[in-house]
PDB file of C-alpha atoms in Angstrom:
ATOM      1  CA  MET A   1       0.000   0.000   0.000  1.00 47.00           C
ATOM      2  CA  SER A   2       2.952   2.350   0.503  1.00 49.00           C
ATOM      3  CA  PRO A   3       5.498   1.363  -2.138  1.00 46.00           C
ATOM      4  CA  LEU A   4       8.958   2.883  -2.229  1.00 49.00           C
ATOM      5  CA  LEU A   5       8.896   5.778  -4.646  1.00 48.00           C
ATOM      6  CA  ALA A   6      11.580   6.506  -7.202  1.00 46.00           C
ATOM      7  CA  ALA A   7      13.086   9.986  -7.413  1.00 50.00           C
ATOM      8  CA  ASP A   8      10.939  12.463  -9.318  1.00 53.00           C
ATOM      9  CA  GLU A   9      13.463  13.197 -12.040  1.00 54.00           C
ATOM     10  CA  PRO A  10      12.228  14.553 -15.381  1.00 56.00           C
ATOM     11  CA  SER A  11      13.681  11.530 -17.185  1.00 57.00           C
ATOM     12  CA  ASN A  12      11.735   9.255 -14.886  1.00 72.00           C
ATOM     13  CA  LEU A  13       8.285  10.838 -15.266  1.00 83.00           C
ATOM     14  CA  PRO A  14       5.593   8.234 -15.939  1.00 88.00           C
ATOM     15  CA  ASP A  15       3.993   8.487 -19.349  1.00 94.00           C
ATOM     16  CA  LEU A  16       0.258   8.828 -18.748  1.00 97.00           C
ATOM     17  CA  GLU A  17      -0.720   6.610 -21.659  1.00 97.00           C
ATOM     18  CA  ILE A  18       1.621   3.877 -20.457  1.00 97.00           C
ATOM     19  CA  LEU A  19       0.235   4.327 -16.935  1.00 97.00           C
ATOM     20  CA  ARG A  20      -3.302   4.036 -18.328  1.00 97.00           C
ATOM     21  CA  ALA A  21      -2.354   0.743 -19.985  1.00 98.00           C
ATOM     22  CA  GLU A  22      -0.772  -0.513 -16.750  1.00 97.00           C
ATOM     23  CA  VAL A  23      -3.934   0.263 -14.783  1.00 98.00           C
ATOM     24  CA  GLY A  24      -5.893  -1.644 -17.425  1.00 97.00           C
ATOM     25  CA  SER A  25      -3.524  -4.601 -17.052  1.00 97.00           C
ATOM     26  CA  ALA A  26      -4.155  -4.744 -13.304  1.00 97.00           C
ATOM     27  CA  TRP A  27      -7.901  -4.644 -13.821  1.00 98.00           C
ATOM     28  CA  SER A  28      -7.695  -7.319 -16.508  1.00 97.00           C
ATOM     29  CA  ALA A  29      -5.774  -9.540 -14.083  1.00 97.00           C
ATOM     30  CA  TYR A  30      -8.569  -9.030 -11.546  1.00 97.00           C
ATOM     31  CA  GLN A  31     -11.322  -9.859 -14.027  1.00 98.00           C
ATOM     32  CA  ASP A  32      -9.336 -12.888 -15.226  1.00 98.00           C
ATOM     33  CA  THR A  33      -9.116 -13.985 -11.547  1.00 97.00           C
ATOM     34  CA  LYS A  34      -5.315 -13.827 -11.650  1.00 97.00           C
ATOM     35  CA  TYR A  35      -5.033 -12.383  -8.185  1.00 96.00           C
ATOM     36  CA  THR A  36      -1.369 -13.286  -7.696  1.00 95.00           C
ATOM     37  CA  ARG A  37      -0.505 -11.417 -10.880  1.00 97.00           C
ATOM     38  CA  ALA A  38      -2.629  -8.438  -9.840  1.00 96.00           C
ATOM     39  CA  THR A  39      -0.957  -8.174  -6.444  1.00 95.00           C
ATOM     40  CA  ARG A  40       2.440  -8.192  -8.163  1.00 96.00           C
ATOM     41  CA  LEU A  41       1.432  -5.442 -10.578  1.00 96.00           C
ATOM     42  CA  ILE A  42      -0.475  -3.033  -8.367  1.00 96.00           C
ATOM     43  CA  PRO A  43       2.260  -1.760  -5.972  1.00 95.00           C
ATOM     44  CA  GLY A  44       4.400  -0.588  -8.890  1.00 95.00           C
ATOM     45  CA  ILE A  45       1.407   0.970 -10.628  1.00 97.00           C
ATOM     46  CA  LEU A  46       0.466   2.838  -7.441  1.00 97.00           C
ATOM     47  CA  ALA A  47       4.034   4.098  -7.167  1.00 95.00           C
ATOM     48  CA  ASP A  48       4.003   5.328 -10.771  1.00 95.00           C
ATOM     49  CA  ALA A  49       0.604   6.976 -10.346  1.00 96.00           C
ATOM     50  CA  GLN A  50       1.619   8.695  -7.110  1.00 95.00           C
ATOM     51  CA  ARG A  51       4.777   9.975  -8.782  1.00 94.00           C
ATOM     52  CA  ALA A  52       2.754  11.246 -11.748  1.00 96.00           C
ATOM     53  CA  VAL A  53       0.385  13.144  -9.438  1.00 96.00           C
ATOM     54  CA  ARG A  54       3.342  14.856  -7.745  1.00 94.00           C
ATOM     55  CA  SER A  55       5.184  15.586 -10.965  1.00 94.00           C
ATOM     56  CA  TYR A  56       2.539  16.872 -13.358  1.00 96.00           C
ATOM     57  CA  GLU A  57       0.451  20.010 -13.236  1.00 96.00           C
ATOM     58  CA  GLY A  58      -2.833  21.187 -14.673  1.00 97.00           C
ATOM     59  CA  ASP A  59      -4.885  18.789 -16.799  1.00 97.00           C
ATOM     60  CA  ALA A  60      -2.128  16.178 -16.804  1.00 97.00           C
ATOM     61  CA  GLN A  61      -2.181  16.098 -13.013  1.00 97.00           C
ATOM     62  CA  LEU A  62      -5.957  15.661 -13.002  1.00 98.00           C
ATOM     63  CA  GLN A  63      -5.578  12.721 -15.388  1.00 98.00           C
ATOM     64  CA  ALA A  64      -2.907  11.255 -13.104  1.00 98.00           C
ATOM     65  CA  LYS A  65      -5.225  11.574 -10.100  1.00 98.00           C
ATOM     66  CA  ALA A  66      -7.979   9.769 -11.993  1.00 98.00           C
ATOM     67  CA  LEU A  67      -5.556   6.969 -12.877  1.00 98.00           C
ATOM     68  CA  LEU A  68      -4.360   6.786  -9.269  1.00 98.00           C
ATOM     69  CA  ALA A  69      -7.998   6.444  -8.184  1.00 98.00           C
ATOM     70  CA  MET A  70      -8.602   3.581 -10.607  1.00 98.00           C
ATOM     71  CA  ALA A  71      -5.392   1.866  -9.480  1.00 98.00           C
ATOM     72  CA  TYR A  72      -6.547   2.094  -5.884  1.00 98.00           C
ATOM     73  CA  GLN A  73      -9.951   0.721  -6.880  1.00 98.00           C
ATOM     74  CA  GLY A  74      -8.294  -2.233  -8.592  1.00 97.00           C
ATOM     75  CA  ALA A  75      -6.302  -2.822  -5.417  1.00 97.00           C
ATOM     76  CA  ALA A  76      -9.445  -2.645  -3.297  1.00 97.00           C
ATOM     77  CA  MET A  77     -11.289  -5.145  -5.487  1.00 96.00           C
ATOM     78  CA  VAL A  78      -8.427  -7.656  -5.389  1.00 96.00           C
ATOM     79  CA  LEU A  79      -7.845  -7.224  -1.657  1.00 95.00           C
ATOM     80  CA  THR A  80     -11.544  -7.808  -0.996  1.00 94.00           C
ATOM     81  CA  LYS A  81     -11.409 -11.037  -2.994  1.00 93.00           C
ATOM     82  CA  ILE A  82      -8.469 -12.426  -1.031  1.00 92.00           C
ATOM     83  CA  GLY A  83      -9.983 -11.560   2.335  1.00 90.00           C
ATOM     84  CA  GLU A  84      -7.933  -8.472   3.215  1.00 93.00           C
ATOM     85  CA  ALA A  85     -10.927  -6.341   4.157  1.00 91.00           C
ATOM     86  CA  ASP A  86      -9.030  -3.707   6.163  1.00 92.00           C
ATOM     87  CA  LEU A  87      -6.476  -3.085   3.422  1.00 94.00           C
ATOM     88  CA  ALA A  88      -9.277  -3.020   0.856  1.00 96.00           C
ATOM     89  CA  TRP A  89     -11.034  -0.311   2.842  1.00 95.00           C
ATOM     90  CA  MET A  90      -7.833   1.751   2.969  1.00 96.00           C
ATOM     91  CA  ALA A  91      -7.374   1.421  -0.783  1.00 97.00           C
ATOM     92  CA  ALA A  92     -10.976   2.346  -1.555  1.00 97.00           C
ATOM     93  CA  ASP A  93     -10.848   5.351   0.773  1.00 96.00           C
ATOM     94  CA  ARG A  94      -7.627   6.653  -0.753  1.00 97.00           C
ATOM     95  CA  GLY A  95      -8.982   6.000  -4.215  1.00 98.00           C
ATOM     96  CA  LEU A  96     -12.141   7.987  -3.513  1.00 98.00           C
ATOM     97  CA  GLY A  97     -10.031  10.898  -2.303  1.00 98.00           C
ATOM     98  CA  ALA A  98      -7.952  10.857  -5.495  1.00 98.00           C
ATOM     99  CA  ALA A  99     -11.095  10.538  -7.616  1.00 98.00           C
ATOM    100  CA  GLN A 100     -12.721  13.569  -6.012  1.00 97.00           C
ATOM    101  CA  GLU A 101      -9.540  15.602  -6.505  1.00 98.00           C
ATOM    102  CA  SER A 102      -9.495  14.620 -10.186  1.00 98.00           C
ATOM    103  CA  GLY A 103     -12.875  16.246 -10.762  1.00 96.00           C
ATOM    104  CA  ASP A 104     -13.899  13.292 -12.922  1.00 97.00           C
ATOM    105  CA  ARG A 105     -17.478  12.419 -12.031  1.00 96.00           C
ATOM    106  CA  VAL A 106     -17.378   8.999 -13.717  1.00 97.00           C
ATOM    107  CA  VAL A 107     -14.221   7.978 -11.852  1.00 98.00           C
ATOM    108  CA  THR A 108     -15.729   9.270  -8.602  1.00 98.00           C
ATOM    109  CA  GLY A 109     -18.863   7.218  -9.237  1.00 97.00           C
ATOM    110  CA  SER A 110     -16.702   4.171  -9.861  1.00 98.00           C
ATOM    111  CA  LEU A 111     -14.916   4.667  -6.542  1.00 98.00           C
ATOM    112  CA  PHE A 112     -18.257   5.023  -4.755  1.00 98.00           C
ATOM    113  CA  ARG A 113     -18.970   1.486  -6.011  1.00 96.00           C
ATOM    114  CA  SER A 114     -15.671   0.302  -4.543  1.00 96.00           C
ATOM    115  CA  VAL A 115     -16.399   1.888  -1.175  1.00 97.00           C
ATOM    116  CA  ALA A 116     -19.864   0.294  -1.191  1.00 97.00           C
ATOM    117  CA  HIS A 117     -18.257  -3.099  -1.918  1.00 95.00           C
ATOM    118  CA  CYS A 118     -15.916  -2.658   1.034  1.00 95.00           C
ATOM    119  CA  LEU A 119     -18.760  -1.675   3.332  1.00 96.00           C
ATOM    120  CA  LEU A 120     -20.646  -4.755   2.172  1.00 95.00           C
ATOM    121  CA  SER A 121     -17.640  -6.991   2.808  1.00 92.00           C
ATOM    122  CA  ASN A 122     -17.220  -5.528   6.290  1.00 92.00           C
ATOM    123  CA  GLY A 123     -20.861  -6.192   7.156  1.00 93.00           C
ATOM    124  CA  ARG A 124     -21.805  -2.502   7.217  1.00 96.00           C
ATOM    125  CA  LEU A 125     -24.937  -3.182   5.238  1.00 97.00           C
ATOM    126  CA  THR A 126     -26.996  -0.114   6.062  1.00 98.00           C
ATOM    127  CA  ALA A 127     -24.066   2.148   5.243  1.00 97.00           C
ATOM    128  CA  ALA A 128     -23.525   0.329   1.934  1.00 97.00           C
ATOM    129  CA  ARG A 129     -27.197   0.607   0.964  1.00 98.00           C
ATOM    130  CA  ASP A 130     -27.386   4.285   1.893  1.00 98.00           C
ATOM    131  CA  LEU A 131     -24.133   5.103   0.111  1.00 97.00           C
ATOM    132  CA  VAL A 132     -25.575   3.672  -3.100  1.00 98.00           C
ATOM    133  CA  THR A 133     -28.613   5.936  -2.788  1.00 97.00           C
ATOM    134  CA  ASP A 134     -26.431   8.988  -2.164  1.00 97.00           C
ATOM    135  CA  SER A 135     -23.971   8.083  -4.943  1.00 97.00           C
ATOM    136  CA  ALA A 136     -26.766   7.600  -7.448  1.00 96.00           C
ATOM    137  CA  GLY A 137     -28.082  11.029  -6.515  1.00 96.00           C
ATOM    138  CA  TYR A 138     -24.621  12.460  -7.163  1.00 95.00           C
ATOM    139  CA  LEU A 139     -24.642  10.976 -10.681  1.00 97.00           C
ATOM    140  CA  GLU A 140     -28.280  11.571 -11.624  1.00 96.00           C
ATOM    141  CA  ASP A 141     -27.963  15.037 -13.141  1.00 93.00           C
ATOM    142  CA  GLY A 142     -25.431  13.744 -15.654  1.00 95.00           C
ATOM    143  CA  LEU A 143     -27.735  11.014 -16.973  1.00 96.00           C
ATOM    144  CA  PRO A 144     -29.574  12.889 -19.762  1.00 95.00           C
ATOM    145  CA  ASP A 145     -26.430  13.104 -21.926  1.00 95.00           C
ATOM    146  CA  ALA A 146     -24.575  10.210 -20.315  1.00 97.00           C
ATOM    147  CA  SER A 147     -21.986   8.153 -22.179  1.00 97.00           C
ATOM    148  CA  PRO A 148     -22.119   4.331 -22.074  1.00 98.00           C
ATOM    149  CA  THR A 149     -19.363   4.427 -19.448  1.00 98.00           C
ATOM    150  CA  TYR A 150     -21.356   6.829 -17.301  1.00 98.00           C
ATOM    151  CA  VAL A 151     -24.492   4.669 -17.602  1.00 98.00           C
ATOM    152  CA  SER A 152     -22.477   1.571 -16.691  1.00 98.00           C
ATOM    153  CA  VAL A 153     -20.991   3.151 -13.579  1.00 98.00           C
ATOM    154  CA  TYR A 154     -24.423   4.433 -12.565  1.00 98.00           C
ATOM    155  CA  GLY A 155     -26.157   1.114 -13.155  1.00 98.00           C
ATOM    156  CA  THR A 156     -23.603  -1.049 -11.416  1.00 97.00           C
ATOM    157  CA  LEU A 157     -23.964   0.961  -8.203  1.00 98.00           C
ATOM    158  CA  PHE A 158     -27.475  -0.449  -7.848  1.00 98.00           C
ATOM    159  CA  LEU A 159     -26.216  -4.017  -8.186  1.00 98.00           C
ATOM    160  CA  VAL A 160     -24.025  -3.583  -5.117  1.00 97.00           C
ATOM    161  CA  GLY A 161     -26.865  -1.851  -3.330  1.00 98.00           C
ATOM    162  CA  ALA A 162     -29.331  -4.618  -4.146  1.00 98.00           C
ATOM    163  CA  VAL A 163     -27.125  -7.217  -2.444  1.00 98.00           C
ATOM    164  CA  ALA A 164     -26.691  -4.992   0.621  1.00 98.00           C
ATOM    165  CA  ALA A 165     -30.455  -4.383   0.810  1.00 98.00           C
ATOM    166  CA  ALA A 166     -31.151  -8.101   0.395  1.00 98.00           C
ATOM    167  CA  ARG A 167     -28.878  -8.943   3.329  1.00 98.00           C
ATOM    168  CA  LEU A 168     -30.892  -6.425   5.340  1.00 98.00           C
ATOM    169  CA  ASP A 169     -34.092  -8.179   4.189  1.00 98.00           C
ATOM    170  CA  ASP A 170     -35.195  -4.850   2.699  1.00 98.00           C
ATOM    171  CA  ARG A 171     -37.264  -6.226  -0.173  1.00 98.00           C
ATOM    172  CA  ALA A 172     -38.697  -2.880  -1.247  1.00 98.00           C
ATOM    173  CA  THR A 173     -35.229  -1.409  -1.754  1.00 98.00           C
ATOM    174  CA  VAL A 174     -34.038  -4.572  -3.508  1.00 98.00           C
ATOM    175  CA  ARG A 175     -36.875  -4.230  -6.005  1.00 98.00           C
ATOM    176  CA  ALA A 176     -36.207  -0.519  -6.505  1.00 98.00           C
ATOM    177  CA  PHE A 177     -32.448  -0.987  -6.955  1.00 98.00           C
ATOM    178  CA  LEU A 178     -32.834  -3.900  -9.373  1.00 98.00           C
ATOM    179  CA  ALA A 179     -35.388  -1.924 -11.380  1.00 98.00           C
ATOM    180  CA  GLU A 180     -32.920   0.979 -11.688  1.00 98.00           C
ATOM    181  CA  ALA A 181     -30.143  -1.414 -12.705  1.00 98.00           C
ATOM    182  CA  ASP A 182     -32.403  -3.058 -15.295  1.00 98.00           C
ATOM    183  CA  ALA A 183     -33.345   0.346 -16.724  1.00 98.00           C
ATOM    184  CA  ALA A 184     -29.681   1.330 -17.033  1.00 98.00           C
ATOM    185  CA  ALA A 185     -28.831  -2.038 -18.607  1.00 98.00           C
ATOM    186  CA  GLN A 186     -31.626  -1.661 -21.141  1.00 98.00           C
ATOM    187  CA  ARG A 187     -30.424   1.837 -21.945  1.00 97.00           C
ATOM    188  CA  LEU A 188     -26.948   0.445 -22.526  1.00 96.00           C
ATOM    189  CA  GLY A 189     -28.556  -2.187 -24.727  1.00 95.00           C
ATOM    190  CA  GLN A 190     -25.961  -4.924 -24.414  1.00 96.00           C
ATOM    191  CA  ASP A 191     -23.386  -6.481 -22.123  1.00 97.00           C
ATOM    192  CA  ALA A 192     -20.260  -4.357 -21.948  1.00 97.00           C
ATOM    193  CA  ASN A 193     -17.237  -3.768 -19.755  1.00 98.00           C
ATOM    194  CA  HIS A 194     -16.934   0.003 -19.650  1.00 98.00           C
ATOM    195  CA  MET A 195     -14.537   1.025 -16.890  1.00 97.00           C
ATOM    196  CA  TRP A 196     -14.340  -2.662 -15.910  1.00 97.00           C
ATOM    197  CA  THR A 197     -17.937  -2.774 -14.675  1.00 97.00           C
ATOM    198  CA  ALA A 198     -18.968  -5.863 -16.702  1.00 98.00           C
ATOM    199  CA  PHE A 199     -22.323  -4.095 -16.691  1.00 98.00           C
ATOM    200  CA  GLY A 200     -25.274  -4.946 -18.866  1.00 98.00           C
ATOM    201  CA  PRO A 201     -28.438  -7.057 -18.885  1.00 98.00           C
ATOM    202  CA  THR A 202     -26.612 -10.263 -17.953  1.00 98.00           C
ATOM    203  CA  ASN A 203     -24.819  -8.864 -14.905  1.00 98.00           C
ATOM    204  CA  ALA A 204     -28.117  -7.364 -13.774  1.00 98.00           C
ATOM    205  CA  ALA A 205     -29.686 -10.827 -14.085  1.00 98.00           C
ATOM    206  CA  ILE A 206     -26.810 -12.376 -12.131  1.00 98.00           C
ATOM    207  CA  HIS A 207     -27.338  -9.947  -9.273  1.00 98.00           C
ATOM    208  CA  ARG A 208     -31.045 -10.697  -9.292  1.00 98.00           C
ATOM    209  CA  ILE A 209     -30.119 -14.328  -8.502  1.00 98.00           C
ATOM    210  CA  SER A 210     -27.674 -13.227  -5.786  1.00 98.00           C
ATOM    211  CA  ALA A 211     -30.317 -11.012  -4.205  1.00 98.00           C
ATOM    212  CA  ALA A 212     -32.819 -13.896  -4.271  1.00 98.00           C
ATOM    213  CA  MET A 213     -30.375 -16.105  -2.395  1.00 98.00           C
ATOM    214  CA  GLU A 214     -29.672 -13.413   0.193  1.00 98.00           C
ATOM    215  CA  LEU A 215     -33.423 -13.033   0.703  1.00 98.00           C
ATOM    216  CA  GLY A 216     -33.843 -16.780   1.140  1.00 97.00           C
ATOM    217  CA  ASP A 217     -35.725 -17.242  -2.131  1.00 98.00           C
ATOM    218  CA  VAL A 218     -33.836 -20.422  -2.917  1.00 98.00           C
ATOM    219  CA  GLN A 219     -36.366 -21.843  -5.366  1.00 98.00           C
ATOM    220  CA  VAL A 220     -36.250 -18.671  -7.450  1.00 97.00           C
ATOM    221  CA  ALA A 221     -32.447 -18.783  -7.578  1.00 97.00           C
ATOM    222  CA  ALA A 222     -32.345 -22.511  -8.358  1.00 98.00           C
ATOM    223  CA  ASP A 223     -34.910 -22.164 -11.144  1.00 98.00           C
ATOM    224  CA  GLN A 224     -33.667 -18.971 -12.772  1.00 97.00           C
ATOM    225  CA  GLY A 225     -29.941 -19.153 -12.089  1.00 97.00           C
ATOM    226  CA  PRO A 226     -29.092 -21.899 -14.615  1.00 97.00           C
ATOM    227  CA  ARG A 227     -31.008 -19.999 -17.323  1.00 97.00           C
ATOM    228  CA  VAL A 228     -28.646 -17.031 -17.191  1.00 97.00           C
ATOM    229  CA  ASP A 229     -26.030 -17.284 -19.940  1.00 97.00           C
ATOM    230  CA  SER A 230     -22.981 -15.543 -18.518  1.00 96.00           C
ATOM    231  CA  SER A 231     -20.572 -16.721 -21.232  1.00 95.00           C
ATOM    232  CA  THR A 232     -20.037 -13.202 -22.619  1.00 93.00           C
ATOM    233  CA  LEU A 233     -18.917 -11.756 -19.283  1.00 97.00           C
ATOM    234  CA  PRO A 234     -15.420 -11.616 -17.755  1.00 98.00           C
ATOM    235  CA  LEU A 235     -14.320 -14.803 -16.029  1.00 98.00           C
ATOM    236  CA  GLU A 236     -14.716 -13.360 -12.527  1.00 97.00           C
ATOM    237  CA  ARG A 237     -18.415 -12.703 -13.170  1.00 98.00           C
ATOM    238  CA  ARG A 238     -19.024 -16.109 -14.771  1.00 98.00           C
ATOM    239  CA  VAL A 239     -17.442 -17.992 -11.895  1.00 98.00           C
ATOM    240  CA  ARG A 240     -19.213 -15.865  -9.298  1.00 97.00           C
ATOM    241  CA  HIS A 241     -22.546 -16.784 -10.877  1.00 98.00           C
ATOM    242  CA  THR A 242     -21.616 -20.468 -10.984  1.00 98.00           C
ATOM    243  CA  LEU A 243     -20.891 -20.400  -7.256  1.00 98.00           C
ATOM    244  CA  GLU A 244     -24.234 -18.724  -6.594  1.00 98.00           C
ATOM    245  CA  VAL A 245     -26.092 -21.468  -8.458  1.00 98.00           C
ATOM    246  CA  ALA A 246     -24.065 -24.040  -6.505  1.00 98.00           C
ATOM    247  CA  ARG A 247     -25.194 -22.373  -3.289  1.00 98.00           C
ATOM    248  CA  ALA A 248     -28.814 -22.597  -4.401  1.00 98.00           C
ATOM    249  CA  TYR A 249     -28.463 -26.290  -5.270  1.00 98.00           C
ATOM    250  CA  SER A 250     -26.778 -27.010  -1.941  1.00 98.00           C
ATOM    251  CA  ALA A 251     -29.627 -25.306  -0.091  1.00 98.00           C
ATOM    252  CA  GLN A 252     -31.948 -27.798  -1.824  1.00 97.00           C
ATOM    253  CA  ASN A 253     -29.727 -30.708  -0.728  1.00 96.00           C
ATOM    254  CA  ARG A 254     -28.598 -31.248  -4.330  1.00 97.00           C
ATOM    255  CA  THR A 255     -25.063 -31.642  -3.066  1.00 96.00           C
ATOM    256  CA  ASP A 256     -23.651 -33.660  -5.965  1.00 96.00           C
ATOM    257  CA  GLU A 257     -24.806 -31.066  -8.494  1.00 98.00           C
ATOM    258  CA  ALA A 258     -23.497 -28.246  -6.330  1.00 98.00           C
ATOM    259  CA  LEU A 259     -20.119 -29.914  -5.889  1.00 98.00           C
ATOM    260  CA  ALA A 260     -19.863 -30.461  -9.639  1.00 98.00           C
ATOM    261  CA  LEU A 261     -20.393 -26.733 -10.192  1.00 98.00           C
ATOM    262  CA  VAL A 262     -17.750 -25.813  -7.613  1.00 98.00           C
ATOM    263  CA  LEU A 263     -15.280 -28.158  -9.301  1.00 98.00           C
ATOM    264  CA  ASP A 264     -16.099 -26.633 -12.694  1.00 98.00           C
ATOM    265  CA  ALA A 265     -15.543 -23.177 -11.250  1.00 98.00           C
ATOM    266  CA  GLU A 266     -12.274 -24.239  -9.656  1.00 98.00           C
ATOM    267  CA  GLU A 267     -10.987 -25.569 -12.954  1.00 97.00           C
ATOM    268  CA  LEU A 268     -11.655 -22.188 -14.575  1.00 97.00           C
ATOM    269  CA  ALA A 269     -10.596 -19.912 -11.712  1.00 98.00           C
ATOM    270  CA  PRO A 270      -8.711 -21.705  -8.937  1.00 97.00           C
ATOM    271  CA  GLU A 271      -7.662 -18.524  -7.133  1.00 97.00           C
ATOM    272  CA  GLN A 272     -11.185 -17.134  -7.022  1.00 97.00           C
ATOM    273  CA  VAL A 273     -12.650 -20.387  -5.721  1.00 97.00           C
ATOM    274  CA  ARG A 274      -9.866 -20.723  -3.144  1.00 96.00           C
ATOM    275  CA  TYR A 275     -10.717 -17.392  -1.536  1.00 95.00           C
ATOM    276  CA  HIS A 276     -14.422 -16.884  -2.188  1.00 95.00           C
ATOM    277  CA  PHE A 277     -16.719 -17.064   0.819  1.00 94.00           C
ATOM    278  CA  ILE A 278     -19.367 -19.127  -1.015  1.00 96.00           C
ATOM    279  CA  SER A 279     -17.051 -21.929  -2.112  1.00 97.00           C
ATOM    280  CA  ARG A 280     -15.330 -22.015   1.283  1.00 96.00           C
ATOM    281  CA  HIS A 281     -18.648 -22.068   3.134  1.00 96.00           C
ATOM    282  CA  LEU A 282     -20.093 -24.800   0.931  1.00 97.00           C
ATOM    283  CA  VAL A 283     -17.075 -27.099   1.083  1.00 97.00           C
ATOM    284  CA  THR A 284     -16.718 -26.599   4.841  1.00 96.00           C
ATOM    285  CA  ALA A 285     -20.381 -27.487   5.382  1.00 95.00           C
ATOM    286  CA  TRP A 286     -20.181 -30.556   3.144  1.00 96.00           C
ATOM    287  CA  VAL A 287     -17.090 -31.881   4.908  1.00 94.00           C
ATOM    288  CA  ARG A 288     -18.673 -31.429   8.329  1.00 91.00           C
ATOM    289  CA  GLN A 289     -21.887 -33.152   7.219  1.00 90.00           C
ATOM    290  CA  GLN A 290     -20.058 -36.296   6.141  1.00 86.00           C
ATOM    291  CA  LYS A 291     -20.763 -39.267   8.355  1.00 82.00           C
ATOM    292  CA  GLY A 292     -17.985 -41.303   6.860  1.00 80.00           C
ATOM    293  CA  LYS A 293     -14.989 -40.623   4.692  1.00 83.00           C
ATOM    294  CA  PRO A 294     -15.674 -37.843   2.154  1.00 84.00           C
ATOM    295  CA  SER A 295     -15.573 -38.637  -1.529  1.00 90.00           C
ATOM    296  CA  HIS A 296     -12.323 -38.304  -3.400  1.00 92.00           C
ATOM    297  CA  GLN A 297     -13.612 -35.169  -5.162  1.00 95.00           C
ATOM    298  CA  LEU A 298     -14.783 -33.478  -1.971  1.00 95.00           C
ATOM    299  CA  ALA A 299     -11.615 -34.392  -0.076  1.00 94.00           C
ATOM    300  CA  GLY A 300      -9.535 -33.019  -2.943  1.00 95.00           C
ATOM    301  CA  VAL A 301     -11.223 -29.651  -3.141  1.00 96.00           C
ATOM    302  CA  ALA A 302     -11.216 -29.341   0.661  1.00 95.00           C
ATOM    303  CA  GLN A 303      -7.478 -29.940   0.676  1.00 94.00           C
ATOM    304  CA  ARG A 304      -6.890 -27.381  -2.087  1.00 95.00           C
ATOM    305  CA  LEU A 305      -8.977 -24.820  -0.210  1.00 95.00           C
ATOM    306  CA  ARG A 306      -7.076 -25.730   2.973  1.00 92.00           C
ATOM    307  CA  ILE A 307     -10.290 -26.644   4.776  1.00 88.00           C
ATOM    308  CA  VAL A 308     -10.110 -29.066   7.686  1.00 71.00           C
ATOM    309  CA  GLY A 309     -13.270 -30.832   8.827  1.00 56.00           C
TER     310      GLY A 309
END
């Protein structure tokens, strides 16, 4: 989080276009579930972005601040995935500060999403839900002439908020948030990945399944989840949806089907499955429920996730 910084010599100034590409590489590693690669990349990118902010002036400095914000957001997303909630909060908070200083409303909206994610991960559900409402209000006046990126950032806020509201058993807010997300997705017209949101009709549908599970509507999730075709989305989103369907099947005591989905997900994204709370919770529960020796498949995945019965 506080990398050693090189001297700010003119010959060593970061090129903003190269820095932009580096930030994109870190986000791509996150969406490809290559968390080890992302954690190797991000400290150096943060150092370059911090140096750029100190070294440039005027519009170039504002661009550097926006890139620093997005680098911090990438860090926060990865740290959340690997269970480093406190560090993730620090990264999101610093990123939001840089975003606000940049004056870029889209980047600021994106960092609001990251802060909401961190609040959600830390169990601060009411704060996460309310932040989404406030953040959406901040973005609303830019909607009439909004770009696809702006619409994506706006819409994806409601997906985070819907999960927070569902965990609070606030069904009215879940419905309202999902309706706003659906409207934004329909306005966008297709699945996209503007500013690494993976936002569109499919991601909205995925979050509808997640919200159903959080509300205890297992039958809805089990029926509708397998119908969602997530194949066009980044790997992180596809695997996350697979784990949600596995959770629904497990809740219906369809353990063999659920385990098969977890194993499929692990084959595609071993790092994501190793750290994700759903896969860890499911495998832990299955191991503890065994009356005899667990199956070879279950024992194998439990060992790889370092779960002891």
